[in-house]
Tab-separated table of C-alpha atoms (C1' of nucleotides) in Angstrom:
chain	number	residue	atom	x	y	z
A	1	MET	CA	101.004	164.598	-79.222
A	2	ILE	CA	97.862	166.104	-80.801
A	3	GLU	CA	95.718	165.780	-77.759
A	4	THR	CA	97.802	168.420	-76.005
A	5	ASP	CA	98.062	170.679	-78.967
A	6	CYS	CA	94.457	171.646	-78.896
A	7	VAL	CA	93.766	171.810	-75.201
A	8	GLU	CA	92.648	175.469	-75.438
A	9	VAL	CA	90.158	174.681	-78.228
A	10	LEU	CA	88.835	171.738	-76.244
A	11	ASP	CA	88.419	173.702	-73.101
A	12	ARG	CA	85.853	175.871	-74.808
A	13	ILE	CA	83.618	173.091	-75.817
A	14	VAL	CA	84.174	170.362	-73.259
A	15	THR	CA	82.242	169.791	-70.050
A	16	HIS	CA	83.568	167.791	-67.109
A	17	THR	CA	81.479	165.104	-65.301
A	18	GLN	CA	82.177	162.936	-62.261
A	19	ILE	CA	80.693	159.504	-61.827
A	20	ARG	CA	80.622	156.852	-59.091
A	21	PRO	CA	81.438	153.142	-59.234
A	22	GLY	CA	78.840	151.304	-61.107
A	23	GLN	CA	77.239	154.386	-62.657
A	24	THR	CA	76.326	154.296	-66.344
A	25	VAL	CA	77.887	156.620	-68.877
A	26	PHE	CA	75.705	155.545	-71.635
A	27	GLU	CA	73.976	152.388	-72.765
A	28	GLU	CA	74.204	150.265	-75.904
A	29	GLY	CA	71.654	151.548	-78.420
A	30	ASP	CA	71.453	155.084	-76.990
A	31	GLU	CA	71.658	157.868	-79.458
A	32	ALA	CA	75.372	158.742	-79.732
A	33	LYS	CA	75.280	162.405	-78.837
A	34	TYR	CA	78.569	162.702	-76.934
A	35	ALA	CA	82.140	161.456	-77.090
A	36	TYR	CA	84.118	161.104	-73.932
A	37	ASN	CA	87.614	161.030	-72.545
A	38	VAL	CA	88.533	159.459	-69.254
A	39	SER	CA	90.557	161.853	-67.193
A	40	ARG	CA	90.461	159.925	-63.964
A	41	GLY	CA	89.427	156.502	-62.935
A	42	HIS	CA	88.495	153.336	-64.805
A	43	VAL	CA	85.601	152.370	-67.078
A	44	ARG	CA	84.250	149.089	-68.470
A	45	LEU	CA	82.622	148.662	-71.866
A	46	PHE	CA	80.252	145.820	-72.331
A	47	LYS	CA	77.492	144.169	-74.289
A	48	LEU	CA	74.558	142.119	-72.739
A	49	LEU	CA	72.473	139.306	-73.971
A	50	GLN	CA	68.742	139.376	-73.123
A	51	ASP	CA	69.187	136.824	-70.308
A	52	GLY	CA	71.794	138.935	-68.645
A	53	ARG	CA	74.979	137.269	-69.824
A	54	ARG	CA	77.606	140.018	-70.183
A	55	GLN	CA	80.668	140.380	-72.369
A	56	ILE	CA	83.102	143.137	-71.321
A	57	THR	CA	84.776	144.262	-74.513
A	58	GLY	CA	87.280	146.570	-72.911
A	59	PHE	CA	88.606	148.411	-69.913
A	60	LEU	CA	89.504	152.154	-70.105
A	61	ALA	CA	92.110	153.955	-68.122
A	62	PRO	CA	92.800	157.705	-67.847
A	63	GLY	CA	93.546	159.151	-71.342
A	64	ASP	CA	91.352	156.637	-73.162
A	65	PHE	CA	88.379	157.701	-75.355
A	66	LEU	CA	84.913	156.204	-75.624
A	67	GLY	CA	81.991	156.866	-77.968
A	68	LEU	CA	84.136	157.993	-80.814
A	69	ALA	CA	82.710	155.510	-83.354
A	70	ALA	CA	81.133	157.321	-86.323
A	71	ARG	CA	77.741	155.777	-85.671
A	72	GLN	CA	74.173	156.733	-84.895
A	73	THR	CA	73.982	154.822	-81.644
A	74	TYR	CA	76.474	153.420	-79.194
A	75	ALA	CA	77.500	149.846	-79.969
A	76	TYR	CA	78.122	149.035	-76.235
A	77	SER	CA	77.346	150.160	-72.746
A	78	ALA	CA	79.764	151.997	-70.515
A	79	GLU	CA	79.949	152.072	-66.772
A	80	ALA	CA	82.434	153.375	-64.215
A	81	ILE	CA	84.479	150.813	-62.335
A	82	THR	CA	85.910	153.284	-59.831
A	83	ASP	CA	85.174	156.971	-59.117
A	84	ALA	CA	85.840	158.626	-62.496
A	85	ASP	CA	86.148	161.959	-64.104
A	86	LEU	CA	85.121	162.284	-67.766
A	87	CYS	CA	85.346	165.067	-70.322
A	88	ARG	CA	82.325	165.181	-72.602
A	89	LEU	CA	82.119	166.666	-76.029
A	90	LYS	CA	79.150	166.948	-78.411
A	91	VAL	CA	79.819	164.813	-81.564
A	92	GLY	CA	78.756	167.810	-83.569
A	93	GLU	CA	81.477	169.893	-81.990
A	94	LEU	CA	83.895	167.031	-82.651
A	95	GLU	CA	82.941	167.165	-86.349
A	96	ASN	CA	83.736	170.863	-86.355
A	97	LEU	CA	87.023	170.268	-84.709
A	98	LEU	CA	87.876	167.628	-87.346
A	99	GLU	CA	87.229	170.339	-90.075
A	100	GLU	CA	89.552	172.805	-88.364
A	101	MET	CA	92.245	170.228	-87.553
A	102	PRO	CA	92.471	167.395	-90.120
A	103	PRO	CA	95.419	165.653	-88.294
A	104	VAL	CA	92.912	164.888	-85.524
A	105	ARG	CA	91.003	162.711	-87.868
A	106	GLU	CA	94.151	160.799	-88.582
A	107	ARG	CA	94.680	160.288	-84.905
A	108	LEU	CA	91.202	159.019	-84.445
A	109	TYR	CA	91.834	156.590	-87.287
A	110	GLU	CA	94.916	155.352	-85.544
A	111	ILE	CA	93.050	154.903	-82.301
A	112	ALA	CA	90.205	152.986	-84.023
A	113	ASN	CA	92.811	150.698	-85.597
A	114	ASP	CA	94.638	150.151	-82.261
A	115	GLU	CA	91.236	149.214	-80.770
A	116	LEU	CA	90.549	146.877	-83.705
A	117	ALA	CA	93.891	145.143	-83.269
A	118	ALA	CA	93.180	144.695	-79.561
A	119	ALA	CA	89.765	143.324	-80.388
A	120	GLN	CA	91.280	140.780	-82.685
A	121	GLU	CA	93.789	139.734	-80.025
A	122	GLN	CA	90.959	139.275	-77.642
A	123	MET	CA	89.023	137.137	-80.153
A	124	LEU	CA	92.131	134.832	-80.276
A	125	CYS	CA	91.975	134.742	-76.464
A	126	LEU	CA	88.233	134.039	-76.261
A	127	GLY	CA	88.099	131.532	-79.067
A	128	ARG	CA	91.243	129.506	-78.643
A	129	LYS	CA	93.066	129.996	-75.363
A	130	THR	CA	92.574	128.014	-72.084
A	131	ALA	CA	91.539	129.606	-68.819
A	132	LYS	CA	95.091	129.737	-67.618
A	133	GLU	CA	96.296	131.301	-70.917
A	134	ARG	CA	93.539	133.866	-70.873
A	135	VAL	CA	94.245	134.974	-67.354
A	136	ALA	CA	97.980	135.158	-68.110
A	137	SER	CA	97.386	137.159	-71.259
A	138	PHE	CA	95.138	139.551	-69.352
A	139	LEU	CA	97.591	140.085	-66.654
A	140	ILE	CA	100.407	140.733	-69.130
A	141	SER	CA	98.299	143.286	-71.029
A	142	GLN	CA	97.390	144.965	-67.745
A	143	LEU	CA	100.984	145.040	-66.756
A	144	ARG	CA	101.998	146.675	-70.072
A	145	HIS	CA	99.255	149.284	-69.652
A	146	ALA	CA	100.480	149.995	-66.083
A	147	ALA	CA	104.134	150.057	-67.161
A	148	ASP	CA	103.357	152.725	-69.933
A	149	CYS	CA	101.868	154.863	-67.194
A	150	GLY	CA	105.106	155.143	-65.276
A	151	ASP	CA	106.889	152.715	-63.033
A	152	GLY	CA	108.821	150.033	-64.777
A	153	ILE	CA	108.335	147.545	-61.881
A	154	ALA	CA	106.258	144.440	-62.221
A	155	GLU	CA	103.630	145.170	-59.598
A	156	PHE	CA	100.369	146.918	-60.302
A	157	GLU	CA	96.731	147.461	-59.246
A	158	LEU	CA	93.807	145.724	-60.834
A	159	PRO	CA	90.960	148.178	-60.467
A	160	MET	CA	88.264	145.760	-61.628
A	161	SER	CA	86.472	142.894	-59.649
A	162	ARG	CA	86.894	139.225	-60.313
A	163	SER	CA	83.439	139.326	-61.924
A	164	ASP	CA	84.566	142.009	-64.468
A	165	ILE	CA	87.664	139.908	-65.305
A	166	ALA	CA	85.470	136.851	-65.733
A	167	ASP	CA	83.162	138.675	-68.081
A	168	TYR	CA	86.112	140.083	-69.999
A	169	LEU	CA	87.749	136.580	-70.435
A	170	GLY	CA	84.608	134.610	-71.106
A	171	LEU	CA	84.928	132.694	-67.791
A	172	THR	CA	83.091	132.439	-64.516
A	173	ILE	CA	84.165	134.149	-61.270
A	174	GLU	CA	85.056	130.839	-59.747
A	175	THR	CA	87.354	129.875	-62.690
A	176	VAL	CA	89.076	133.254	-62.485
A	177	SER	CA	89.589	132.853	-58.750
A	178	ARG	CA	90.875	129.306	-59.067
A	179	THR	CA	93.280	130.298	-61.893
A	180	PHE	CA	94.708	133.120	-59.827
A	181	THR	CA	95.296	130.631	-57.042
A	182	ALA	CA	96.899	128.158	-59.452
A	183	LEU	CA	99.203	130.804	-60.940
A	184	ARG	CA	100.251	131.913	-57.471
A	185	GLU	CA	100.925	128.269	-56.425
A	186	GLU	CA	103.054	127.864	-59.539
A	187	GLY	CA	104.978	130.962	-58.592
A	188	LEU	CA	104.072	132.768	-61.721
A	189	ILE	CA	102.354	135.648	-59.841
A	190	GLU	CA	102.153	136.999	-56.326
A	191	LEU	CA	98.915	138.460	-54.734
A	192	PRO	CA	99.961	141.068	-52.064
A	193	SER	CA	96.319	141.834	-51.805
A	194	THR	CA	93.213	140.880	-53.732
A	195	HIS	CA	93.503	143.724	-56.273
A	196	ARG	CA	97.251	143.887	-56.396
A	197	ILE	CA	99.447	141.746	-58.590
A	198	SER	CA	103.133	141.234	-58.653
A	199	ILE	CA	104.902	139.357	-61.450
A	200	PRO	CA	108.308	137.927	-60.496
A	201	SER	CA	109.293	136.932	-64.054
A	202	ILE	CA	107.478	138.645	-66.894
A	203	ALA	CA	109.143	136.301	-69.413
A	204	THR	CA	107.854	133.252	-67.567
A	205	LEU	CA	104.336	134.479	-67.267
A	206	GLU	CA	104.418	135.535	-70.929
A	207	ALA	CA	105.446	132.016	-71.852
A	208	SER	CA	102.267	130.762	-70.299
A	209	THR	CA	100.019	132.954	-72.438
A	210	GLU	CA	100.093	130.323	-75.152
A	211	ALA	CA	101.127	126.856	-76.188
B	1	MET	CA	79.733	156.125	-102.851
B	2	ILE	CA	83.265	157.329	-102.739
B	3	GLU	CA	84.817	154.099	-104.032
B	4	THR	CA	83.297	154.631	-107.465
B	5	ASP	CA	84.099	158.330	-107.502
B	6	CYS	CA	87.799	157.721	-107.859
B	7	VAL	CA	87.960	154.689	-110.041
B	8	GLU	CA	90.080	156.448	-112.674
B	9	VAL	CA	92.542	157.569	-110.017
B	10	LEU	CA	92.777	154.089	-108.656
B	11	ASP	CA	93.279	152.470	-112.009
B	12	ARG	CA	96.589	154.294	-112.407
B	13	ILE	CA	98.107	152.967	-109.261
B	14	VAL	CA	96.401	149.664	-108.626
B	15	THR	CA	97.605	146.286	-109.757
B	16	HIS	CA	95.418	143.225	-110.071
B	17	THR	CA	96.367	139.785	-108.742
B	18	GLN	CA	94.704	136.372	-108.818
B	19	ILE	CA	95.133	133.757	-106.154
B	20	ARG	CA	94.047	130.228	-105.657
B	21	PRO	CA	92.229	128.577	-102.669
B	22	GLY	CA	94.500	128.365	-99.578
B	23	GLN	CA	97.100	130.764	-101.050
B	24	THR	CA	98.506	133.382	-98.759
B	25	VAL	CA	97.951	137.096	-99.355
B	26	PHE	CA	100.096	138.196	-96.462
B	27	GLU	CA	101.101	136.896	-93.049
B	28	GLU	CA	100.798	138.399	-89.635
B	29	GLY	CA	103.932	140.362	-88.806
B	30	ASP	CA	104.837	141.006	-92.470
B	31	GLU	CA	105.792	144.606	-93.259
B	32	ALA	CA	102.462	146.283	-94.406
B	33	LYS	CA	103.470	147.520	-97.759
B	34	TYR	CA	100.160	147.036	-99.543
B	35	ALA	CA	96.484	147.527	-99.018
B	36	TYR	CA	94.032	145.273	-100.848
B	37	ASN	CA	90.477	145.126	-102.096
B	38	VAL	CA	88.699	141.837	-102.826
B	39	SER	CA	87.089	142.075	-106.314
B	40	ARG	CA	86.208	138.478	-106.626
B	41	GLY	CA	86.112	135.450	-104.313
B	42	HIS	CA	86.434	135.054	-100.535
B	43	VAL	CA	89.239	135.513	-98.071
B	44	ARG	CA	89.869	134.590	-94.422
B	45	LEU	CA	91.721	136.628	-91.918
B	46	PHE	CA	93.268	134.823	-88.919
B	47	LYS	CA	95.795	134.729	-86.089
B	48	LEU	CA	97.764	131.616	-84.983
B	49	LEU	CA	99.118	130.482	-81.726
B	50	GLN	CA	102.588	128.824	-81.726
B	51	ASP	CA	101.138	125.356	-81.391
B	52	GLY	CA	98.872	125.786	-84.451
B	53	ARG	CA	95.560	126.748	-82.841
B	54	ARG	CA	93.930	129.267	-85.147
B	55	GLN	CA	91.339	131.948	-84.698
B	56	ILE	CA	89.709	133.372	-87.757
B	57	THR	CA	88.860	136.938	-87.172
B	58	GLY	CA	86.803	137.566	-90.259
B	59	PHE	CA	85.703	136.554	-93.674
B	60	LEU	CA	85.955	138.868	-96.572
B	61	ALA	CA	83.677	138.994	-99.642
B	62	PRO	CA	83.927	141.004	-102.875
B	63	GLY	CA	84.096	144.725	-102.134
B	64	ASP	CA	85.819	144.296	-98.750
B	65	PHE	CA	89.258	145.722	-97.845
B	66	LEU	CA	92.232	144.252	-96.079
B	67	GLY	CA	95.504	145.608	-94.819
B	68	LEU	CA	94.118	149.104	-94.347
B	69	ALA	CA	95.174	149.479	-90.669
B	70	ALA	CA	97.639	152.345	-90.191
B	71	ARG	CA	100.318	150.058	-88.763
B	72	GLN	CA	103.822	149.016	-89.580
B	73	THR	CA	103.058	145.360	-89.879
B	74	TYR	CA	99.943	143.297	-90.602
B	75	ALA	CA	98.123	142.255	-87.379
B	76	TYR	CA	96.736	139.003	-89.016
B	77	SER	CA	97.395	136.612	-91.808
B	78	ALA	CA	95.076	136.550	-94.905
B	79	GLU	CA	94.418	133.568	-97.276
B	80	ALA	CA	92.142	132.910	-100.077
B	81	ILE	CA	89.190	130.563	-99.360
B	82	THR	CA	88.134	130.279	-103.058
B	83	ASP	CA	89.709	131.501	-106.302
B	84	ALA	CA	89.982	135.206	-105.769
B	85	ASP	CA	90.955	138.431	-107.529
B	86	LEU	CA	92.500	141.275	-105.554
B	87	CYS	CA	93.434	144.816	-106.272
B	88	ARG	CA	96.603	145.812	-104.610
B	89	LEU	CA	97.747	149.359	-103.800
B	90	LYS	CA	100.950	150.589	-102.164
B	91	VAL	CA	100.267	152.126	-98.783
B	92	GLY	CA	102.357	155.137	-99.805
B	93	GLU	CA	100.089	155.646	-102.825
B	94	LEU	CA	97.076	155.359	-100.467
B	95	GLU	CA	98.587	158.133	-98.330
B	96	ASN	CA	98.811	160.435	-101.418
B	97	LEU	CA	95.258	159.480	-102.319
B	98	LEU	CA	94.228	160.567	-98.775
B	99	GLU	CA	95.939	163.985	-99.247
B	100	GLU	CA	94.100	164.514	-102.548
B	101	MET	CA	90.763	163.255	-101.357
B	102	PRO	CA	90.101	163.871	-97.664
B	103	PRO	CA	86.593	162.280	-97.761
B	104	VAL	CA	88.328	158.985	-98.416
B	105	ARG	CA	89.878	159.120	-94.969
B	106	GLU	CA	86.464	159.633	-93.531
B	107	ARG	CA	85.253	156.550	-95.351
B	108	LEU	CA	88.201	154.529	-94.064
B	109	TYR	CA	87.380	155.738	-90.558
B	110	GLU	CA	83.829	154.495	-90.989
B	111	ILE	CA	85.082	151.128	-92.281
B	112	ALA	CA	87.397	150.770	-89.338
B	113	ASN	CA	84.567	151.439	-86.967
B	114	ASP	CA	82.274	148.999	-88.682
B	115	GLU	CA	84.895	146.333	-88.328
B	116	LEU	CA	85.360	147.244	-84.648
B	117	ALA	CA	81.595	146.872	-84.101
B	118	ALA	CA	81.745	143.502	-85.741
B	119	ALA	CA	84.619	142.485	-83.688
B	120	GLN	CA	82.879	143.425	-80.491
B	121	GLU	CA	79.807	141.472	-81.504
B	122	GLN	CA	82.108	138.464	-82.200
B	123	MET	CA	83.640	138.836	-78.770
B	124	LEU	CA	80.211	138.457	-77.253
B	125	CYS	CA	79.678	135.400	-79.338
B	126	LEU	CA	82.987	133.810	-78.464
B	127	GLY	CA	82.874	134.761	-74.709
B	128	ARG	CA	79.226	134.229	-73.780
B	129	LYS	CA	77.201	132.205	-76.362
B	130	THR	CA	76.664	128.461	-76.540
B	131	ALA	CA	77.675	126.420	-79.634
B	132	LYS	CA	74.138	126.498	-81.007
B	133	GLU	CA	73.849	130.285	-80.471
B	134	ARG	CA	77.205	130.867	-82.142
B	135	VAL	CA	76.313	128.790	-85.200
B	136	ALA	CA	72.895	130.534	-85.379
B	137	SER	CA	74.490	133.952	-85.095
B	138	PHE	CA	77.003	133.085	-87.785
B	139	LEU	CA	74.374	131.931	-90.152
B	140	ILE	CA	72.183	134.967	-89.600
B	141	SER	CA	75.175	137.264	-90.305
B	142	GLN	CA	76.126	135.338	-93.420
B	143	LEU	CA	72.555	135.605	-94.532
B	144	ARG	CA	72.527	139.397	-94.123
B	145	HIS	CA	75.763	139.686	-96.016
B	146	ALA	CA	74.332	137.550	-98.831
B	147	ALA	CA	70.983	139.408	-98.799
B	148	ASP	CA	72.839	142.786	-99.069
B	149	CYS	CA	74.464	141.377	-102.287
B	150	GLY	CA	71.185	140.839	-104.059
B	151	ASP	CA	68.535	138.284	-103.688
B	152	GLY	CA	66.114	138.784	-100.737
B	153	ILE	CA	65.468	134.997	-100.443
B	154	ALA	CA	66.666	133.025	-97.479
B	155	GLU	CA	69.057	130.624	-99.174
B	156	PHE	CA	72.614	131.151	-99.719
B	157	GLU	CA	76.114	129.656	-100.263
B	158	LEU	CA	78.736	129.194	-97.487
B	159	PRO	CA	82.058	129.496	-99.294
B	160	MET	CA	84.152	128.356	-96.269
B	161	SER	CA	84.768	124.852	-95.001
B	162	ARG	CA	83.438	123.486	-91.669
B	163	SER	CA	87.051	123.906	-90.290
B	164	ASP	CA	86.965	127.610	-91.119
B	165	ILE	CA	83.621	127.999	-89.387
B	166	ALA	CA	84.923	126.127	-86.362
B	167	ASP	CA	88.011	128.410	-86.182
B	168	TYR	CA	85.851	131.496	-86.482
B	169	LEU	CA	83.384	130.361	-83.821
B	170	GLY	CA	85.918	129.005	-81.317
B	171	LEU	CA	84.548	125.572	-81.679
B	172	THR	CA	85.769	122.161	-83.200
B	173	ILE	CA	84.801	120.846	-86.601
B	174	GLU	CA	82.821	118.099	-84.938
B	175	THR	CA	80.766	120.481	-82.801
B	176	VAL	CA	79.942	122.646	-85.874
B	177	SER	CA	78.881	119.582	-87.797
B	178	ARG	CA	76.690	118.267	-84.920
B	179	THR	CA	75.180	121.746	-84.412
B	180	PHE	CA	74.289	121.955	-88.125
B	181	THR	CA	72.612	118.610	-87.884
B	182	ALA	CA	70.774	119.543	-84.694
B	183	LEU	CA	69.512	122.873	-86.289
B	184	ARG	CA	68.359	120.856	-89.282
B	185	GLU	CA	66.522	118.346	-87.112
B	186	GLU	CA	64.831	121.189	-85.273
B	187	GLY	CA	63.705	122.606	-88.645
B	188	LEU	CA	65.557	125.836	-88.065
B	189	ILE	CA	67.694	125.348	-91.263
B	190	GLU	CA	67.801	123.170	-94.365
B	191	LEU	CA	70.926	121.949	-95.999
B	192	PRO	CA	70.258	121.447	-99.724
B	193	SER	CA	73.992	120.627	-99.953
B	194	THR	CA	77.017	120.844	-97.667
B	195	HIS	CA	77.803	124.447	-98.596
B	196	ARG	CA	74.269	125.688	-99.112
B	197	ILE	CA	71.943	126.929	-96.400
B	198	SER	CA	68.332	127.597	-96.501
B	199	ILE	CA	66.471	129.355	-93.590
B	200	PRO	CA	62.691	128.795	-93.529
B	201	SER	CA	62.037	131.333	-90.808
B	202	ILE	CA	64.642	134.006	-90.238
B	203	ALA	CA	62.837	135.254	-87.133
B	204	THR	CA	62.863	131.816	-85.630
B	205	LEU	CA	66.522	131.250	-86.244
B	206	GLU	CA	67.336	134.787	-85.030
B	207	ALA	CA	65.472	133.910	-81.774
B	208	SER	CA	67.936	131.109	-81.101
B	209	THR	CA	71.019	133.341	-81.424
B	210	GLU	CA	70.654	134.162	-77.713
B	211	ALA	CA	68.681	133.530	-74.511
C	1	DA	C1'	88.471	101.147	-112.803
C	2	DC	C1'	90.417	101.909	-108.439
C	3	DG	C1'	92.866	103.229	-104.438
C	4	DA	C1'	94.200	107.593	-101.990
C	5	DC	C1'	92.973	111.630	-100.169
C	6	DG	C1'	90.178	115.566	-98.350
C	7	DC	C1'	86.032	116.685	-96.213
C	8	DG	C1'	82.002	116.083	-93.543
C	9	DT	C1'	79.349	113.228	-90.315
C	10	DT	C1'	78.499	110.288	-86.438
C	11	DG	C1'	79.508	107.714	-82.092
C	12	DA	C1'	81.699	106.828	-77.440
C	13	DG	C1'	84.186	108.491	-73.741
C	14	DC	C1'	86.477	112.283	-71.330
C	15	DG	C1'	87.825	116.541	-69.206
C	16	DA	C1'	88.022	121.703	-68.679
C	17	DG	C1'	85.369	124.725	-67.059
C	18	DG	C1'	80.521	125.648	-65.304
C	19	DT	C1'	77.058	125.170	-61.437
C	20	DC	C1'	75.702	125.045	-56.852
C	21	DA	C1'	76.774	125.565	-52.182
C	22	DA	C1'	79.511	126.679	-48.105
C	23	DC	C1'	82.564	129.677	-45.921
C	24	DG	C1'	86.006	133.621	-44.678
C	25	DC	C1'	86.751	138.185	-44.368
C	26	DA	C1'	86.148	142.840	-44.838
C	27	DT	C1'	83.011	146.980	-44.533
C	28	DC	C1'	79.012	149.172	-42.888
C	29	DG	C1'	74.903	150.887	-40.428
C	30	DG	C1'	72.394	150.488	-36.211
D	1	DC	C1'	79.423	145.406	-30.583
D	2	DC	C1'	77.026	142.825	-33.950
D	3	DG	C1'	74.308	141.136	-37.757
D	4	DA	C1'	73.929	142.155	-42.708
D	5	DT	C1'	75.903	142.605	-47.146
D	6	DG	C1'	79.288	142.133	-50.777
D	7	DC	C1'	83.312	140.060	-52.602
D	8	DG	C1'	86.496	136.443	-53.091
D	9	DT	C1'	87.858	131.590	-52.355
D	10	DT	C1'	87.343	126.709	-52.101
D	11	DG	C1'	84.956	122.175	-52.596
D	12	DA	C1'	81.879	118.663	-54.852
D	13	DC	C1'	79.619	117.562	-58.718
D	14	DC	C1'	77.948	117.909	-63.508
D	15	DT	C1'	77.744	119.081	-68.338
D	16	DC	C1'	78.900	120.910	-72.732
D	17	DG	C1'	81.962	120.710	-75.907
D	18	DC	C1'	86.467	118.336	-77.029
D	19	DT	C1'	89.138	114.098	-78.337
D	20	DC	C1'	89.639	110.071	-80.602
D	21	DA	C1'	88.090	106.896	-83.821
D	22	DA	C1'	85.374	105.031	-87.590
D	23	DC	C1'	83.049	105.688	-91.741
D	24	DG	C1'	80.665	107.675	-96.059
D	25	DC	C1'	81.152	110.181	-100.096
D	26	DG	C1'	83.036	112.811	-103.856
D	27	DT	C1'	87.153	113.944	-106.491
D	28	DC	C1'	91.410	113.216	-107.832
D	29	DG	C1'	95.578	110.955	-110.410
D	30	DT	C1'	97.323	106.791	-112.277
DNA sequence: ACGACGCGTTGAGCGAGGTCAACGCATCGG
DNA sequence: CCGATGCGTTGACCTCGCTCAACGCGTCGT
């Protein structure tokens, strides 16, 4: 794990910031001066159309990076979903770091490719799946994310609102809500509370992510 | 331009292949043994669902790379759209090349980030734009691609079929066809032939890519 | 020369998901 | 204690894009 190898180096050049739900980290088009890492909380990345339609391109959890793209300006906006702590690093400093530690660049390349693969999977979702399949796919991927972060049980927290889920899946709030209800009525999921999901049979839910 | 800097090195380790329209370069899930560069023709990248629904995640033109992702298996399938020539390179050789020439890794990182930005733009299209906006966005991006490759005039060739366009934009063949007709009737585009597009006013067409 | 086939276009009807509206239920400030 | 506000759910209705079908046209192979 490279991230931990260079903690001391990072501590010299990193600053920590706290943000509140709904607060902006940066906006699409801003000059990309800083790269960030989420140390606590959840963040949404999104793009807007002029009339306000929003597409969320990703959700970030603790450990995830944002603003790493080697570009002049940010390609998307970023906002906190929950209370969040971020580490911030000047991109210039990041360049220096990459000179000193070439394996870090390799790691960044891997991260970019993982994001690309996720983006392509999401295109398949948005372009070709039904509402039910999209919601099922989303829940499975959130489950995997939660499972990586510890407990192997099939119950987890959804930090984002129905509106965020809708804008991530290319649906409306109402359709997301109705689909949750339908999945619950079919016994594919349980909803102990609005933001808590329990999955009795992962295999069965997974089967309804396509075909 | 790094690509041209190392042409001699590449010639030692690269093999050239020709493929015909519809022919497969590799399939999603195959072991990723080779990286490729398109030297002639056009290629489509896509993912399939079990029931055959297809999402095209990108079109490649001469100069574009495929199979670069640092992953064990390919994340998508690749097929020729037209007759095409490809250079093929063992990923092991690519690794060696990266040792010898660190700037190449930087370039690959840039390429991955450009693809990521394009993927995010496409998510916005698929999740939040209407059929007309999607087709207009697609035509504008194809125009830009063509314009980069030479002539500044607003007429260009579409190498892919209506079916490919539909699967790229998350629509049906019929909707793509109807939308082309509608754009023509509104004077936003001209269709000298089925696979040839002319854009009288780029600004006007661009305006109809959103809001 | 001619039928078969692939591709694109057009029309008619339908349905998944969007829109609009009402309502329940927390949380919050006065 | 109570109205206001925000979020989620549900219902009724509508529309955009899908489905199914017919047809035109160019390119094959025979």
